[in-house]
mmCIF file of C-alpha atoms in Angstrom:
data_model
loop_
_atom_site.group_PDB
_atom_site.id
_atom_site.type_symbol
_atom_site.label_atom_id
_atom_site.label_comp_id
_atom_site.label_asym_id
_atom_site.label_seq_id
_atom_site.Cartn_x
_atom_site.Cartn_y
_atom_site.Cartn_z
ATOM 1 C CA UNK F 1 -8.716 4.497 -16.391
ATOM 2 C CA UNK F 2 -7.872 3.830 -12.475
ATOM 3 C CA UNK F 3 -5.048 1.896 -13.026
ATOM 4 C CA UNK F 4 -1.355 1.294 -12.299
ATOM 5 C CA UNK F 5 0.256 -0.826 -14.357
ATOM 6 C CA UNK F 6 3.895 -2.453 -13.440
ATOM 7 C CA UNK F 7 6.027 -4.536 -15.298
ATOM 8 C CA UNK F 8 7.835 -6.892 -15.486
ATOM 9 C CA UNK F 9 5.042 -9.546 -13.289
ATOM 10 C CA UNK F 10 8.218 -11.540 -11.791
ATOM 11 C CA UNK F 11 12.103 -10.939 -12.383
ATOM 12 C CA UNK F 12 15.026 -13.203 -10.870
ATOM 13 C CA UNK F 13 18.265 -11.487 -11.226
ATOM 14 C CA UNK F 14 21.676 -12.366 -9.963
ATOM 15 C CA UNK F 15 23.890 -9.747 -8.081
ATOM 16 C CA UNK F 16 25.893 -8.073 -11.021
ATOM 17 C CA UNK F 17 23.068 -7.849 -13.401
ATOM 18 C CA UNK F 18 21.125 -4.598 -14.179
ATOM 19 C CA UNK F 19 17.344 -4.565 -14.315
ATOM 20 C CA UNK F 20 14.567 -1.927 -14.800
ATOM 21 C CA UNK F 21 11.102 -2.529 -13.064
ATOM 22 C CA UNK F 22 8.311 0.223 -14.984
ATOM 23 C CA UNK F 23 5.403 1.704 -13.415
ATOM 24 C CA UNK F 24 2.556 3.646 -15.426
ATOM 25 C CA UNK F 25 -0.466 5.469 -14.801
ATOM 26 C CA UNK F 26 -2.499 7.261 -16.891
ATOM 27 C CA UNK F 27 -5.051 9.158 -14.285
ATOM 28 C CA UNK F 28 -3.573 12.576 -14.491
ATOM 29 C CA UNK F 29 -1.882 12.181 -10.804
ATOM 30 C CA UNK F 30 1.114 13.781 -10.176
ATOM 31 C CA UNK F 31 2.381 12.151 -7.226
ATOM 32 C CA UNK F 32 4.325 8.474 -7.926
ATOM 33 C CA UNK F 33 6.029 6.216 -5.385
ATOM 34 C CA UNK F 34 7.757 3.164 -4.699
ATOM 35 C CA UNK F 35 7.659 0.977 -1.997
ATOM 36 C CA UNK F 36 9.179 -2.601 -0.965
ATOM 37 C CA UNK F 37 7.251 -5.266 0.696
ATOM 38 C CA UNK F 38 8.631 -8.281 2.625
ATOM 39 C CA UNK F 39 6.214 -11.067 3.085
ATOM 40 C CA UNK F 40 3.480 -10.913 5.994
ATOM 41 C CA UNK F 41 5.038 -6.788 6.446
ATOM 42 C CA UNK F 42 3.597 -3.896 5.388
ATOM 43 C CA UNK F 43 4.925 -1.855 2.356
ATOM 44 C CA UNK F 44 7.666 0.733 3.174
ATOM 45 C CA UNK F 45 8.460 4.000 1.185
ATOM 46 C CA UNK F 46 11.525 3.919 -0.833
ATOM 47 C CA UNK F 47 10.937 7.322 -3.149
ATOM 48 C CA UNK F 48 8.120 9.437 -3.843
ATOM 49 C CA UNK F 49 8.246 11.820 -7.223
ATOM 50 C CA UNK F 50 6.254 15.371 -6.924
ATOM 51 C CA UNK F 51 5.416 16.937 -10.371
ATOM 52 C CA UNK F 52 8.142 14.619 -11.850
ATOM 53 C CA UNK F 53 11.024 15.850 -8.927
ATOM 54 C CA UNK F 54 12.512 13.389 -6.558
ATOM 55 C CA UNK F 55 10.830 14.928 -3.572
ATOM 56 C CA UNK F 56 11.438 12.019 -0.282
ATOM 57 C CA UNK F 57 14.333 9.252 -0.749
ATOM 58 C CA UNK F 58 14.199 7.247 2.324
ATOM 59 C CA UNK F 59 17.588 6.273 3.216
ATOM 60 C CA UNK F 60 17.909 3.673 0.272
ATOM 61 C CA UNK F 61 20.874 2.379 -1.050
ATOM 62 C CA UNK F 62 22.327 3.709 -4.496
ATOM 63 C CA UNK F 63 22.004 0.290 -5.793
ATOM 64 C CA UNK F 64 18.302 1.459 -6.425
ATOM 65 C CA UNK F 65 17.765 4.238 -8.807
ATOM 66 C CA UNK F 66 14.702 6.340 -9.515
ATOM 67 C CA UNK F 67 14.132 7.781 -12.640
ATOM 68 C CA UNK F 68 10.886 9.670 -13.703
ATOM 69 C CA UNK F 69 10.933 10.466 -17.464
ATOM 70 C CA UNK F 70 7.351 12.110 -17.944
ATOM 71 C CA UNK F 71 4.197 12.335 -15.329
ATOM 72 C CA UNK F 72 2.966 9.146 -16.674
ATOM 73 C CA UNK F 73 5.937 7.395 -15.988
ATOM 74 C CA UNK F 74 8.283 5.974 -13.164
ATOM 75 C CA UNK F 75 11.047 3.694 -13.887
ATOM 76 C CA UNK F 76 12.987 1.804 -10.948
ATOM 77 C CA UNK F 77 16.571 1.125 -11.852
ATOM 78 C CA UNK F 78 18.221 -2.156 -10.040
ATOM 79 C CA UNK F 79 22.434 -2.551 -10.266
ATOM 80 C CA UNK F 80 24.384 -4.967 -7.745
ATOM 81 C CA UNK F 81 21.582 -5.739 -5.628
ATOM 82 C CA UNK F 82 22.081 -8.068 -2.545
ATOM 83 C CA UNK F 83 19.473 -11.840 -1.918
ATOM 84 C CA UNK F 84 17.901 -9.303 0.780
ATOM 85 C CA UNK F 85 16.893 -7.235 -1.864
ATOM 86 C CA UNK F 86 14.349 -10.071 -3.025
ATOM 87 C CA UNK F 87 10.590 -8.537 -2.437
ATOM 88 C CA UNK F 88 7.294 -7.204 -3.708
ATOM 89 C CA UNK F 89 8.295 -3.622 -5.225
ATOM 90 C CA UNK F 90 5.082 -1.728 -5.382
ATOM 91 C CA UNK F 91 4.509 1.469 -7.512
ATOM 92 C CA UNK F 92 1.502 3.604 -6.232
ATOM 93 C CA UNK F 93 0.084 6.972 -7.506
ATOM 94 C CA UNK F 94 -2.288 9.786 -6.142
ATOM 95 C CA UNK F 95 -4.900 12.648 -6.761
ATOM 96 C CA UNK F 96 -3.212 15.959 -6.260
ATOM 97 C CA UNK F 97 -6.611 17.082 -4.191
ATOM 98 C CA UNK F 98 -8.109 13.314 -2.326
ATOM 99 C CA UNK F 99 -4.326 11.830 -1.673
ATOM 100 C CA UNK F 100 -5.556 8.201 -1.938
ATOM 101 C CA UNK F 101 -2.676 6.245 -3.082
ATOM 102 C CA UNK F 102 -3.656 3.272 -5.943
ATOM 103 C CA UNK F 103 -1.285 0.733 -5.711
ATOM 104 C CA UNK F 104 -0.311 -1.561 -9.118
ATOM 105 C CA UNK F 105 0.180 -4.918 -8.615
ATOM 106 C CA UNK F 106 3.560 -5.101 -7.739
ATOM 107 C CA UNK F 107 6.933 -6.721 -9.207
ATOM 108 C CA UNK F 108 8.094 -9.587 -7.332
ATOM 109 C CA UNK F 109 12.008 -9.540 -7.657
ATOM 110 C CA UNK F 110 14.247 -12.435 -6.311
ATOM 111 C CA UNK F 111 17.776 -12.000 -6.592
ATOM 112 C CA UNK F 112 19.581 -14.865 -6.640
ATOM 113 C CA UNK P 1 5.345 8.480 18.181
ATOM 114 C CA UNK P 2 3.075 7.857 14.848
ATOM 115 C CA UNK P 3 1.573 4.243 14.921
ATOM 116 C CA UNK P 4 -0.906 1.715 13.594
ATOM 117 C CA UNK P 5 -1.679 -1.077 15.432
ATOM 118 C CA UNK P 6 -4.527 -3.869 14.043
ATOM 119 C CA UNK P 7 -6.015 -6.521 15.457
ATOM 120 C CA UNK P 8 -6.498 -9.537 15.259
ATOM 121 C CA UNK P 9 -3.309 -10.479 13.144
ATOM 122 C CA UNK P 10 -5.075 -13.184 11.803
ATOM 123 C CA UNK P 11 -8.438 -14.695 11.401
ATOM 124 C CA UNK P 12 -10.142 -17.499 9.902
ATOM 125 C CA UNK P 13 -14.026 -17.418 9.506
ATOM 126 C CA UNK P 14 -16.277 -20.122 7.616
ATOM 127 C CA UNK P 15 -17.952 -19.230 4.351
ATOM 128 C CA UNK P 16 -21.235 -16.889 4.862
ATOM 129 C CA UNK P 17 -20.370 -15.307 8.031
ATOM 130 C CA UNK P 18 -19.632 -11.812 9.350
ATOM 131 C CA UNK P 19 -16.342 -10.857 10.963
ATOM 132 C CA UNK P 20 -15.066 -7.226 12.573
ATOM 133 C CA UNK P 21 -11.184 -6.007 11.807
ATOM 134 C CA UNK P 22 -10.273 -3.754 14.459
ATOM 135 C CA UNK P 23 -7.381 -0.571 13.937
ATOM 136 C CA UNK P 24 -6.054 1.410 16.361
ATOM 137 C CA UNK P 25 -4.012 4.353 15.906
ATOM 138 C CA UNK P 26 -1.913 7.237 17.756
ATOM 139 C CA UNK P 27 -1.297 9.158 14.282
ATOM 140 C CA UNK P 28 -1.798 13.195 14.854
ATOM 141 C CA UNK P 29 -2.392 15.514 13.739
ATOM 142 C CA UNK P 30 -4.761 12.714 11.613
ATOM 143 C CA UNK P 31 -6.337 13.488 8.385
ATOM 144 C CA UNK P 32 -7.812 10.211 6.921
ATOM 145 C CA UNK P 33 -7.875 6.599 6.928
ATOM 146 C CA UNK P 34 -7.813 3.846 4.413
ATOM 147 C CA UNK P 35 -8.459 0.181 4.584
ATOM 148 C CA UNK P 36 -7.023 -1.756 1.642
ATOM 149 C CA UNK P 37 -6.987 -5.251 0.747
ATOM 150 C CA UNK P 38 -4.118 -6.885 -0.336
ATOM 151 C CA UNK P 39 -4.131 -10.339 -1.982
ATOM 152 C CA UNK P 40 -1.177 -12.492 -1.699
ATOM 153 C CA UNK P 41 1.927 -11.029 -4.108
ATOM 154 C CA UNK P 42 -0.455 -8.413 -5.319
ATOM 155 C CA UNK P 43 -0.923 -4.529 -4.840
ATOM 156 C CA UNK P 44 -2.937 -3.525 -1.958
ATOM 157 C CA UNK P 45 -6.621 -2.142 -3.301
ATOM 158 C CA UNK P 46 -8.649 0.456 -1.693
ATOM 159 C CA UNK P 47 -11.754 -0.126 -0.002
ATOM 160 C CA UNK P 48 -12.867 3.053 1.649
ATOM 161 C CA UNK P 49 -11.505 6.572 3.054
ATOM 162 C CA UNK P 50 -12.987 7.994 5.929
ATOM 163 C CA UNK P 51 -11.797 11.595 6.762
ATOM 164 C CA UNK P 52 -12.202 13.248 10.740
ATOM 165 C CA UNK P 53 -16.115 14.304 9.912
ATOM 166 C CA UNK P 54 -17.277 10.990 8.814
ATOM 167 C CA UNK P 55 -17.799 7.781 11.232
ATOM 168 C CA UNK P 56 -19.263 5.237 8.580
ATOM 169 C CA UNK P 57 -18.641 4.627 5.181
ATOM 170 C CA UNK P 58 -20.049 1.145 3.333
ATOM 171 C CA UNK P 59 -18.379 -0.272 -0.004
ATOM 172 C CA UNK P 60 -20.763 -3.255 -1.004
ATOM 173 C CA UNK P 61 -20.414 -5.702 1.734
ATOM 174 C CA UNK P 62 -17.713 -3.764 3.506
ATOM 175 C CA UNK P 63 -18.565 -1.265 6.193
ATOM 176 C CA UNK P 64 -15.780 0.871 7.964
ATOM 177 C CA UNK P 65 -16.254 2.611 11.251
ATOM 178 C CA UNK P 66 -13.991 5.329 12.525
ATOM 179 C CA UNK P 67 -14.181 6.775 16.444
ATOM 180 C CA UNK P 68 -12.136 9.774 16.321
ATOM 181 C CA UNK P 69 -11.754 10.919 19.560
ATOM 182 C CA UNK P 70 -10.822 6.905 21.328
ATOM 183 C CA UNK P 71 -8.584 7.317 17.648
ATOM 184 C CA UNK P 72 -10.466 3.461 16.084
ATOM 185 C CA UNK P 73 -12.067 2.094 13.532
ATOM 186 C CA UNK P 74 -13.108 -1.050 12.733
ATOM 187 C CA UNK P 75 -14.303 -2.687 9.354
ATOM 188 C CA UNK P 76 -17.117 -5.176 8.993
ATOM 189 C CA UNK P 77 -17.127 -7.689 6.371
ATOM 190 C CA UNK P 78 -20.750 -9.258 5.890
ATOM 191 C CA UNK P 79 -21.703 -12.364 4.422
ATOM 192 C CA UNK P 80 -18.012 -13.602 4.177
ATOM 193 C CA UNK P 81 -16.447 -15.394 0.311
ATOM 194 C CA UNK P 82 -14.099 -17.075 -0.661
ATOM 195 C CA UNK P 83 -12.903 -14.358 -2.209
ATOM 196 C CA UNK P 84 -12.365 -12.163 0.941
ATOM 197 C CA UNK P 85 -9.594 -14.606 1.968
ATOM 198 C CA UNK P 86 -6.466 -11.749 2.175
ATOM 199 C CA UNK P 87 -4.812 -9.413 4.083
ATOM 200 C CA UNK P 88 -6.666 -6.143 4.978
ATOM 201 C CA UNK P 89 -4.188 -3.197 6.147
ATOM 202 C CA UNK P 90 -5.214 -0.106 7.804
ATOM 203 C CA UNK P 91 -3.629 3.001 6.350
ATOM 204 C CA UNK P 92 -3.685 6.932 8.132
ATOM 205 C CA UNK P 93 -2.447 9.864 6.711
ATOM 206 C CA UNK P 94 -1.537 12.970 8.930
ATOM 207 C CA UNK P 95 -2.792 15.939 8.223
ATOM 208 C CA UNK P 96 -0.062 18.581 6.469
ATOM 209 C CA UNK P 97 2.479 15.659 6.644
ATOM 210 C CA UNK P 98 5.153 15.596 3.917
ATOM 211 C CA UNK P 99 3.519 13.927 0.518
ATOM 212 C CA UNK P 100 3.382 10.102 0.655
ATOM 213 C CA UNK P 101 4.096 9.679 4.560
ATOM 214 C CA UNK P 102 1.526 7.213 5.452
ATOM 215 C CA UNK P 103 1.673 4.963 8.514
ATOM 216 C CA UNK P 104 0.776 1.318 7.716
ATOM 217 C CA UNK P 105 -0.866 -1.042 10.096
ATOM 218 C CA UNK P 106 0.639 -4.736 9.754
ATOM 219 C CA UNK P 107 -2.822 -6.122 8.555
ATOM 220 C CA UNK P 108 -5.249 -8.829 9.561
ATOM 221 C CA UNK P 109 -4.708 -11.986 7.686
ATOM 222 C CA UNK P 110 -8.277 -13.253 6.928
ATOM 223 C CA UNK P 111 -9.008 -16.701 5.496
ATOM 224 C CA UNK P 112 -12.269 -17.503 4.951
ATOM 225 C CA UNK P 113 -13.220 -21.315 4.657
ATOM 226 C CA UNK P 114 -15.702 -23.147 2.756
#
């Protein structure tokens, strides 16, 4: 199994709502991220998890909220989030020894 | 300063024929390179990894060059589809950099026509 799975596909949300976006991977890695992507940009880092720790959050706002229950499993909680906010989250994992991040497809979030 | 640059930014070819993706980068000290494709709204997917020692590496009808020392690689898509209409990003890792700290290029935007 080389695969990252994320769910929901799509999720419109309004400002005072609270949302979860889930991320799974079942290929032993130990390393789990998310990113954000705007259209036509590249992806930027928002959190990595080591070994299920919080190990890099870049500067993002509280409104976002990591949580990794087990190595299989990262969780992306969303609370008061801003239109800007609207993107492609994607959740990536990777081998301890080769590093190469697989992506999953990504959850494409408007907030409305 | 750690950078990516790729050219062209975009690129349309006609069904059947071969194109060249060019990446340029200033990343040090470097320890691999990645070129992904990413489909519209989807994740991006891997196509190769070449690390310092190796200067070609071919994934069906892709084929991914890296120069170390003038820091460039290139990737070669033969026999164009359809299919290969998408965005292909150049990724590099530095070598002992914190976990996860990779430098993204901005992509070439490839659409191929029929």
């Amino acid at each position: 199994d080389t695969e990252v799975t994320q769910t929901p596909k799509h999720l419109v949300m309004g400002m005072t709502n609270k949302k979860s976006l889930k991320c799974e991977q079942h290929m032993g890695h130990r390393a789990m991220y998310w990113y954000k992507q705007k259209a036509k940009k590249p992806p930027e880092l928002m959190f990595v998890y080591s070994y299920e720790k919080l190990s890099i959050n870049e500067s993002v706002p509280s409104r976002f909220s990591p949580e990794c229950p087990n190595s299989s499993l990262l969780n992306l909680h969303l609370h008061a989030l801003q239109p800007e906010d609207s993107a492609l989250y994607l959740c990536a994992s990777s081998h301890p020894v080769t590093d190469t991040q697989y992506f999953g497809p990504g959850t494409r979030l408007t907030v409305l | 300063k750690n950078q990516v640059e790729q050219s062209p930014q975009s690129l349309i070819i006609l069904e059947g024929k071969n194109c060249t993706l060019q990446c340029n980068y200033t990343v040090s000290p470097f320890s691999n390179l990645r070129w992904y494709k990413q489909d519209t709204g989807r994740g991006p997917v891997s196509l190769t990894i070449m690390t310092f020692s190796e200067n070609t590496k071919s994934n069906g009808r892709y084929t991914a060059t890296l120069d170390a020392d003038t820091k460039q690689s290139s990737l070669h898509i033969t026999a164009s589809q359809l299919s290969d209409s998408a965005s292909y990003i150049c990724v590099v890792s530095a070598r002992g950099s914190t976990l996860g700290r990779l430098y993204f290029g901005r992509g070439t935007q490839l659409t191929v026509w029929p």
